[in-house]
Amino acid sequence: MSDFPTTARVVIIGGGAVGVSSLYHLAKMGWTDCVLLEKNELTAGSTWHAAGNCPNFSTSWAVLNMQRYSLEMYRTLAQDVDYPMNYHVTGALRLGHTKERRMEFERVMSMGRYQGLELEMLSPDEAKKMYPFLETHDLQGILWDPMDGDIDPAQLTQAMAKGARDLGANIQRFCPATGVSKNDAGEWVVHTDKGDITCEYVVNAAGYYAQRVGEWFKPFGGRTVPLAVMSHQYFLTEEIPEIAKWTKENGRKLPMIRDVDSSYYLRQDKNGLNLGPYERNCKAHWITPDDPMPEDFSFQLYPDDLERLEWYIEDAMGRVPVLGTAGVGRNINGPIPYAPDGLPMIGPMPGVKNAFEAHSFTFGIVQGGGAGKTLAEWIVEGQTEWDMWAVDPRRYTDYTDNDYCIAKALETYGHEYAMHFPHHEWPAGRDKKHSAAHDQILAQGGVMGAYNGWERANWFAKEGDDTSEASTETWDREGPWTIRVKEEVENVRDNVGVLDLCGFSRFALSGAGAAEWLRGRIAGALPKAGRMNLGYFPDARGRILTEMSIIRHAEDDFTLITAAAAQWHDYEVLWRAGLPDGVTLTDKTREVSTLIVTGPKSRALFEAMDTQADLSLGWLTHQDATVAGIACRLVRVSFAGELGWEIHAPVADIPALYKAVLAAGAKPFGMFALNSMRIEKGYRAWKGDLSTDYSLFEGGLGRFVKLDKPQDFPGKAALMNEQQQGSKKRFITLKIDAGPCDAPYMSTLSHDGEVVGETTSGDWGYRVGASIALGMVRADLAVPGTELEVDIYGERCRAVVQEDQPLWDPDNERLRA
């Protein structure tokens, strides 16, 4: 036992590909005093039975970055650590049956081009030359990735383990962690049967056991980890003579095939084939009392269940007929963890300081390298190179109960290759959090969407409108919602509208010293009592960590309001910074809600309701008021960019207020209309336009930065340097000669054939009659009148840089009326 470590800087729980990659990357960053604990042998969980497929392809910008990094790393890893591996870079053909799928391929190809990936679209004849056994007659689009392939998962893990050990890190096999506690000094103590390890940081990388490990952290502020365990099968055929002959003649393996519309992959394995479907009639395991999760499932599999795969097998035999000539050599049916959206969780453990997560990987082999890099950056630097909100554990909050996790895992697994259309809402796991006025909203025709679990109206349908899920399965802006959203915007423009904005994240910050502490967190100034402004919180690089509306009630009494999705993230931006003694922070999100009442006739509407308030107070003021006999707070602000107020009131009073505002003449509008109007005003949205990929100066937020204030806020030095050196990128607004689609997030911007930037959000502006995008471009091109090209689902569209001001009401005369 003398070689058992009793102290460490970091302890990682879980010895799969992701846990070992995290250890390896920590060691590469100089943190070698780290220990990994594995209950059995390395790879004993999902890693050992993983297929080892290695695609670049992802529709998520963050995941695309992560997978691209992994593949680049794997190509040199054997040499880097002197450990031989079977890594076959075969290339892959991704097959699309529809126009919509081809458009998705074109979008990812453009994103990949930005990241340096050489993806290309092929004709059926070109694909047939690469894969002569392939039937191509019914295909609409074929995407080729020459750097796709497969890797041996066990060898990959052992190679990273060798690299970590060579750098000085410690791996303890057959040493299960049994729990965690804290000592009097506040350090973590990780318990094992071999002894305890005291450490600064703990990482939950326990794969499909991550939920069980997560329970250990509940006494320290943790929550139940939102995941479910799915059964995933793939089978290997016996040798196929035709494939053996082709391989011998060509000296290489066939490319991988992914028939994403039929939902399976097919790859060469030795001289046979490996077929792996993601079937709609899928199955979750260990979710009922009569099917409990075993204490140890190392190197075990579920019983074969090939009947579930029959349709997919038949379809694959039609696509590659030689598949039908061989028998099944072996079937693999193993557990893989699924987060509700199918993406992993990498980052700070919600509610727990000095604890991190790296688990719930459905594609842990291809994502392992990038995941280890990201996790190590979180621990060592407190921030990541790329904005990784897409995989941040704090994206899930208090609505992810067991039923939700199972329903979403089944839906996500069964639609693993699904297209995520801009107006589509997935139906599983809904109705977790309702506005108090929910029934009224439905009665008005509300077509709902989920925002951090809250049900909000996206648009309001009238009798006869098509509200089916099928109607939303399009990339086009046009749909049943279009005429209604146009009507909603025009009503807000000409009259007055009301939007029930339940779920705004809302925090109360108060106590002696609160103001001075807050000045040390934001880049700009605080409002005076009775007023409000926007506060921007930079990270250490001066990048945009988050934006909050700061409402000041008194010298040291504030309400901070932020996006619904940012609830746990932004609470922790404040909490993790260390509140001074006497300053309290309270989450009021479930106690208070908001109605947006906006439009040129909104003042007249409040007057007609005998509102007890000073309606002449200017923009960015707030006051106690009485509306329809109900005490509330009126805040003079409008995200729609029109004259208007927000009504902030206790949740119990929202139904009566909503009913009274409608009765006084306001018409309801939804989130689609609000998004259109905010883009016309150039208002940024969190984790689209506002992300840690950009500095405050790059984001066009210089007016919110006060470098001459005495407080040394995070990122101040970096911003001072950027001010002196100049920014490499600049925020812009574009008008686009768009076709039927508006620019989605991360559409590539080009100039003279060179990639020069990206869009961060896009929509149709009904008040200005144009397709609009917000984005980032190389600084020298951020000049009004500059013509660019934006790639929208494969269509190159002319885009013109606009003046640095809102497209709608540029002088804010309507807003200040």
Tab-separated table of C-alpha atoms in Angstrom, residues 151-426:
chain	number	residue	atom	x	y	z
A	151	ILE	CA	-10.041	3.522	-33.836
A	152	ASP	CA	-9.566	0.722	-31.324
A	153	PRO	CA	-11.102	2.144	-28.115
A	154	ALA	CA	-9.001	0.049	-25.732
A	155	GLN	CA	-5.761	0.912	-27.488
A	156	LEU	CA	-6.713	4.594	-27.551
A	157	THR	CA	-7.376	4.568	-23.814
A	158	GLN	CA	-4.182	2.692	-23.019
A	159	ALA	CA	-2.166	5.069	-25.191
A	160	MET	CA	-3.485	8.102	-23.308
A	161	ALA	CA	-2.912	6.263	-20.028
A	162	LYS	CA	0.710	5.650	-20.985
A	163	GLY	CA	1.105	9.289	-21.928
A	164	ALA	CA	-0.345	10.389	-18.580
A	165	ARG	CA	1.843	7.999	-16.585
A	166	ASP	CA	4.957	9.039	-18.495
A	167	LEU	CA	4.260	12.632	-17.479
A	168	GLY	CA	3.880	11.646	-13.826
A	169	ALA	CA	0.146	11.110	-13.339
A	170	ASN	CA	-1.126	8.205	-11.232
A	171	ILE	CA	-3.682	5.576	-12.280
A	172	GLN	CA	-5.196	3.272	-9.675
A	173	ARG	CA	-6.943	0.275	-11.246
A	174	PHE	CA	-9.225	-2.092	-9.319
A	175	CYS	CA	-9.754	0.709	-6.837
A	176	PRO	CA	-13.383	1.795	-6.741
A	177	ALA	CA	-14.237	5.144	-5.208
A	178	THR	CA	-16.863	4.644	-2.505
A	179	GLY	CA	-17.810	8.210	-1.624
A	180	VAL	CA	-16.615	11.743	-0.943
A	181	SER	CA	-16.495	14.033	2.069
A	182	LYS	CA	-14.819	17.284	3.070
A	183	ASN	CA	-12.269	17.873	5.803
A	184	ASP	CA	-12.070	20.845	8.157
A	185	ALA	CA	-9.911	22.724	5.663
A	186	GLY	CA	-12.625	22.429	3.005
A	187	GLU	CA	-10.644	19.990	0.871
A	188	TRP	CA	-12.221	17.005	-0.812
A	189	VAL	CA	-11.598	13.560	0.612
A	190	VAL	CA	-12.262	10.735	-1.851
A	191	HIS	CA	-12.847	7.402	-0.125
A	192	THR	CA	-11.711	4.047	-1.519
A	193	ASP	CA	-11.233	0.567	-0.084
A	194	LYS	CA	-7.476	1.161	-0.304
A	195	GLY	CA	-7.594	4.397	1.660
A	196	ASP	CA	-8.585	8.039	1.369
A	197	ILE	CA	-7.174	10.655	-1.009
A	198	THR	CA	-7.301	14.322	-0.037
A	199	CYS	CA	-7.464	16.659	-3.026
A	200	GLU	CA	-8.436	20.098	-4.287
A	201	TYR	CA	-10.652	18.988	-7.167
A	202	VAL	CA	-12.817	15.973	-7.980
A	203	VAL	CA	-14.046	14.911	-11.428
A	204	ASN	CA	-17.077	12.687	-12.015
A	205	ALA	CA	-16.107	10.799	-15.187
A	206	ALA	CA	-18.024	7.667	-14.226
A	207	GLY	CA	-19.832	7.093	-17.530
A	208	TYR	CA	-23.169	5.370	-17.077
A	209	TYR	CA	-22.491	5.301	-13.317
A	210	ALA	CA	-22.250	9.127	-13.244
A	211	GLN	CA	-25.694	9.502	-11.707
A	212	ARG	CA	-24.782	7.168	-8.849
A	213	VAL	CA	-21.496	9.014	-8.231
A	214	GLY	CA	-23.334	12.316	-8.456
A	215	GLU	CA	-25.452	11.402	-5.443
A	216	TRP	CA	-22.318	11.620	-3.263
A	217	PHE	CA	-22.172	15.360	-3.919
A	218	LYS	CA	-25.745	16.172	-2.897
A	219	PRO	CA	-24.791	17.057	0.711
A	220	PHE	CA	-22.431	19.664	-0.751
A	221	GLY	CA	-24.971	21.352	-3.034
A	222	GLY	CA	-25.218	18.843	-5.876
A	223	ARG	CA	-28.234	17.513	-7.754
A	224	THR	CA	-29.306	14.250	-9.350
A	225	VAL	CA	-27.376	13.922	-12.594
A	226	PRO	CA	-29.815	14.057	-15.540
A	227	LEU	CA	-29.145	10.958	-17.616
A	228	ALA	CA	-30.563	7.608	-18.623
A	229	VAL	CA	-28.815	4.429	-19.770
A	230	MET	CA	-29.708	3.156	-23.212
A	231	SER	CA	-29.167	-0.226	-24.813
A	232	HIS	CA	-27.177	0.153	-28.034
A	233	GLN	CA	-26.595	-2.783	-30.368
A	234	TYR	CA	-24.365	-3.362	-33.302
A	235	PHE	CA	-23.404	-6.604	-34.970
A	236	LEU	CA	-20.442	-7.900	-36.918
A	237	THR	CA	-20.892	-10.153	-39.921
A	238	GLU	CA	-18.810	-13.089	-40.944
A	239	GLU	CA	-16.279	-12.538	-43.729
A	240	ILE	CA	-17.717	-11.360	-47.062
A	241	PRO	CA	-15.607	-12.608	-50.009
A	242	GLU	CA	-16.372	-9.610	-52.227
A	243	ILE	CA	-15.136	-7.215	-49.549
A	244	ALA	CA	-12.043	-9.307	-48.889
A	245	LYS	CA	-11.245	-9.233	-52.608
A	246	TRP	CA	-11.794	-5.461	-52.926
A	247	THR	CA	-9.643	-4.778	-49.875
A	248	LYS	CA	-6.802	-6.897	-51.203
A	249	GLU	CA	-6.946	-5.266	-54.615
A	250	ASN	CA	-7.091	-1.721	-53.250
A	251	GLY	CA	-4.866	-2.104	-50.186
A	252	ARG	CA	-7.304	-0.304	-47.885
A	253	LYS	CA	-10.661	-0.539	-46.168
A	254	LEU	CA	-13.934	0.650	-47.623
A	255	PRO	CA	-15.158	4.028	-46.425
A	256	MET	CA	-17.632	4.202	-43.545
A	257	ILE	CA	-21.279	4.641	-44.542
A	258	ARG	CA	-23.847	6.502	-42.474
A	259	ASP	CA	-27.364	6.274	-43.839
A	260	VAL	CA	-28.692	8.975	-41.545
A	261	ASP	CA	-32.244	9.079	-42.863
A	262	SER	CA	-32.563	5.338	-42.237
A	263	SER	CA	-30.591	5.753	-38.970
A	264	TYR	CA	-27.606	3.417	-39.013
A	265	TYR	CA	-23.919	3.262	-39.742
A	266	LEU	CA	-22.204	0.515	-41.746
A	267	ARG	CA	-18.471	0.071	-41.721
A	268	GLN	CA	-15.939	-2.521	-42.742
A	269	ASP	CA	-14.630	-4.618	-39.866
A	270	LYS	CA	-11.783	-6.891	-40.957
A	271	ASN	CA	-13.318	-8.397	-44.113
A	272	GLY	CA	-16.896	-8.229	-42.898
A	273	LEU	CA	-19.272	-5.419	-42.003
A	274	ASN	CA	-20.324	-3.762	-38.749
A	275	LEU	CA	-23.921	-2.521	-38.705
A	276	GLY	CA	-25.018	-0.190	-35.904
A	277	PRO	CA	-28.596	1.142	-35.966
A	278	TYR	CA	-30.196	3.800	-33.752
A	279	GLU	CA	-33.649	2.319	-33.772
A	280	ARG	CA	-36.890	4.160	-32.991
A	281	ASN	CA	-38.135	1.198	-30.940
A	282	CYS	CA	-35.191	1.632	-28.594
A	283	LYS	CA	-34.872	0.553	-24.991
A	284	ALA	CA	-33.622	2.124	-21.761
A	285	HIS	CA	-32.205	-0.072	-18.995
A	286	TRP	CA	-31.961	0.099	-15.217
A	287	ILE	CA	-34.961	2.413	-14.908
A	288	THR	CA	-37.424	0.259	-12.960
A	289	PRO	CA	-37.277	-1.475	-9.575
A	290	ASP	CA	-37.278	-4.900	-11.247
A	291	ASP	CA	-34.289	-3.873	-13.409
A	292	PRO	CA	-31.887	-2.193	-10.970
A	293	MET	CA	-28.454	-0.981	-11.955
A	294	PRO	CA	-25.928	-3.588	-10.828
A	295	GLU	CA	-23.090	-2.638	-8.526
A	296	ASP	CA	-20.601	-3.617	-11.202
A	297	PHE	CA	-21.279	-4.261	-14.887
A	298	SER	CA	-17.639	-4.234	-15.976
A	299	PHE	CA	-17.006	-5.949	-19.318
A	300	GLN	CA	-20.599	-7.206	-19.455
A	301	LEU	CA	-23.321	-6.969	-22.094
A	302	TYR	CA	-27.092	-7.198	-22.272
A	303	PRO	CA	-28.730	-10.209	-23.947
A	304	ASP	CA	-29.057	-9.970	-27.721
A	305	ASP	CA	-32.244	-8.297	-28.954
A	306	LEU	CA	-31.895	-8.429	-32.729
A	307	GLU	CA	-35.654	-8.331	-33.352
A	308	ARG	CA	-35.517	-4.590	-32.582
A	309	LEU	CA	-33.144	-4.164	-35.528
A	310	GLU	CA	-35.021	-6.105	-38.219
A	311	TRP	CA	-36.207	-3.091	-40.252
A	312	TYR	CA	-32.741	-1.517	-40.158
A	313	ILE	CA	-31.033	-4.734	-41.197
A	314	GLU	CA	-33.375	-5.110	-44.162
A	315	ASP	CA	-32.888	-1.487	-45.166
A	316	ALA	CA	-29.099	-1.805	-44.951
A	317	MET	CA	-29.188	-4.948	-47.086
A	318	GLY	CA	-31.049	-2.963	-49.715
A	319	ARG	CA	-28.438	-0.221	-49.557
A	320	VAL	CA	-25.418	-2.588	-49.582
A	321	PRO	CA	-26.679	-5.935	-50.914
A	322	VAL	CA	-23.516	-7.879	-50.041
A	323	LEU	CA	-24.492	-7.404	-46.390
A	324	GLY	CA	-27.263	-9.939	-46.950
A	325	THR	CA	-24.838	-12.615	-48.097
A	326	ALA	CA	-23.122	-13.056	-44.738
A	327	GLY	CA	-24.253	-14.406	-41.392
A	328	VAL	CA	-24.010	-12.622	-38.085
A	329	GLY	CA	-20.647	-13.272	-36.502
A	330	ARG	CA	-21.185	-11.486	-33.205
A	331	ASN	CA	-23.724	-9.122	-31.655
A	332	ILE	CA	-22.800	-6.405	-29.130
A	333	ASN	CA	-25.560	-5.025	-26.905
A	334	GLY	CA	-24.132	-2.716	-24.279
A	335	PRO	CA	-25.067	0.236	-22.069
A	336	ILE	CA	-24.357	3.807	-23.085
A	337	PRO	CA	-25.370	6.904	-21.124
A	338	TYR	CA	-27.648	9.509	-22.677
A	339	ALA	CA	-28.142	13.036	-21.454
A	340	PRO	CA	-31.574	14.389	-22.432
A	341	ASP	CA	-30.220	16.113	-25.556
A	342	GLY	CA	-27.672	13.409	-26.390
A	343	LEU	CA	-24.695	15.697	-25.788
A	344	PRO	CA	-22.199	15.059	-22.974
A	345	MET	CA	-21.741	17.032	-19.768
A	346	ILE	CA	-18.322	18.637	-19.453
A	347	GLY	CA	-17.622	21.415	-16.983
A	348	PRO	CA	-18.340	22.640	-13.461
A	349	MET	CA	-20.611	20.449	-11.361
A	350	PRO	CA	-23.739	22.536	-10.697
A	351	GLY	CA	-23.935	23.795	-7.129
A	352	VAL	CA	-20.628	22.295	-5.998
A	353	LYS	CA	-17.335	24.156	-5.810
A	354	ASN	CA	-14.119	22.486	-6.977
A	355	ALA	CA	-16.030	19.600	-8.530
A	356	PHE	CA	-16.352	18.908	-12.253
A	357	GLU	CA	-18.129	16.548	-14.612
A	358	ALA	CA	-17.074	14.725	-17.767
A	359	HIS	CA	-19.687	12.065	-18.466
A	360	SER	CA	-22.824	11.084	-20.413
A	361	PHE	CA	-20.925	10.515	-23.662
A	362	THR	CA	-22.876	8.704	-26.327
A	363	PHE	CA	-19.883	9.142	-28.667
A	364	GLY	CA	-17.120	9.090	-26.095
A	365	ILE	CA	-14.394	7.718	-28.340
A	366	VAL	CA	-14.494	10.433	-30.972
A	367	GLN	CA	-15.175	13.127	-28.371
A	368	GLY	CA	-12.712	11.834	-25.785
A	369	GLY	CA	-9.694	13.821	-26.906
A	370	GLY	CA	-11.542	17.127	-27.092
A	371	ALA	CA	-13.391	16.382	-23.870
A	372	GLY	CA	-10.137	15.830	-21.972
A	373	LYS	CA	-8.764	19.102	-23.343
A	374	THR	CA	-11.911	20.995	-22.359
A	375	LEU	CA	-12.108	19.482	-18.881
A	376	ALA	CA	-8.433	20.199	-18.181
A	377	GLU	CA	-8.909	23.821	-19.263
A	378	TRP	CA	-11.892	24.186	-16.933
A	379	ILE	CA	-9.852	22.931	-13.975
A	380	VAL	CA	-6.507	24.607	-14.653
A	381	GLU	CA	-7.621	27.900	-16.190
A	382	GLY	CA	-11.243	28.250	-15.113
A	383	GLN	CA	-12.293	28.796	-18.735
A	384	THR	CA	-12.153	26.987	-22.069
A	385	GLU	CA	-10.637	27.899	-25.430
A	386	TRP	CA	-13.965	27.464	-27.225
A	387	ASP	CA	-17.354	28.399	-25.852
A	388	MET	CA	-18.654	25.041	-24.616
A	389	TRP	CA	-22.135	25.953	-23.387
A	390	ALA	CA	-23.601	23.210	-25.611
A	391	VAL	CA	-22.096	20.600	-23.270
A	392	ASP	CA	-22.060	22.545	-19.988
A	393	PRO	CA	-23.771	20.544	-17.181
A	394	ARG	CA	-25.519	23.742	-16.014
A	395	ARG	CA	-27.674	23.821	-19.151
A	396	TYR	CA	-30.070	21.563	-17.230
A	397	THR	CA	-31.782	22.928	-14.131
A	398	ASP	CA	-34.575	21.866	-11.813
A	399	TYR	CA	-36.969	20.298	-14.332
A	400	THR	CA	-34.895	17.254	-15.301
A	401	ASP	CA	-36.618	14.638	-13.187
A	402	ASN	CA	-36.342	10.914	-13.876
A	403	ASP	CA	-39.374	10.783	-16.172
A	404	TYR	CA	-37.999	13.661	-18.230
A	405	CYS	CA	-34.577	12.049	-18.587
A	406	ILE	CA	-36.003	8.724	-19.732
A	407	ALA	CA	-38.483	10.291	-22.157
A	408	LYS	CA	-35.825	12.510	-23.704
A	409	ALA	CA	-33.213	9.729	-23.882
A	410	LEU	CA	-35.650	7.508	-25.771
A	411	GLU	CA	-36.559	10.362	-28.101
A	412	THR	CA	-32.963	11.463	-28.664
A	413	TYR	CA	-31.589	7.949	-29.221
A	414	GLY	CA	-34.413	7.114	-31.624
A	415	HIS	CA	-33.683	10.343	-33.528
A	416	GLU	CA	-29.890	10.239	-33.205
A	417	TYR	CA	-29.419	11.477	-36.747
A	418	ALA	CA	-32.410	13.820	-36.707
A	419	MET	CA	-32.320	17.269	-38.258
A	420	HIS	CA	-32.906	20.105	-35.805
A	421	PHE	CA	-35.094	22.553	-37.690
A	422	PRO	CA	-35.316	26.178	-36.488
A	423	HIS	CA	-39.070	26.208	-35.801
A	424	HIS	CA	-39.374	22.636	-34.547
A	425	GLU	CA	-40.032	21.653	-30.931
A	426	TRP	CA	-39.374	18.097	-29.753
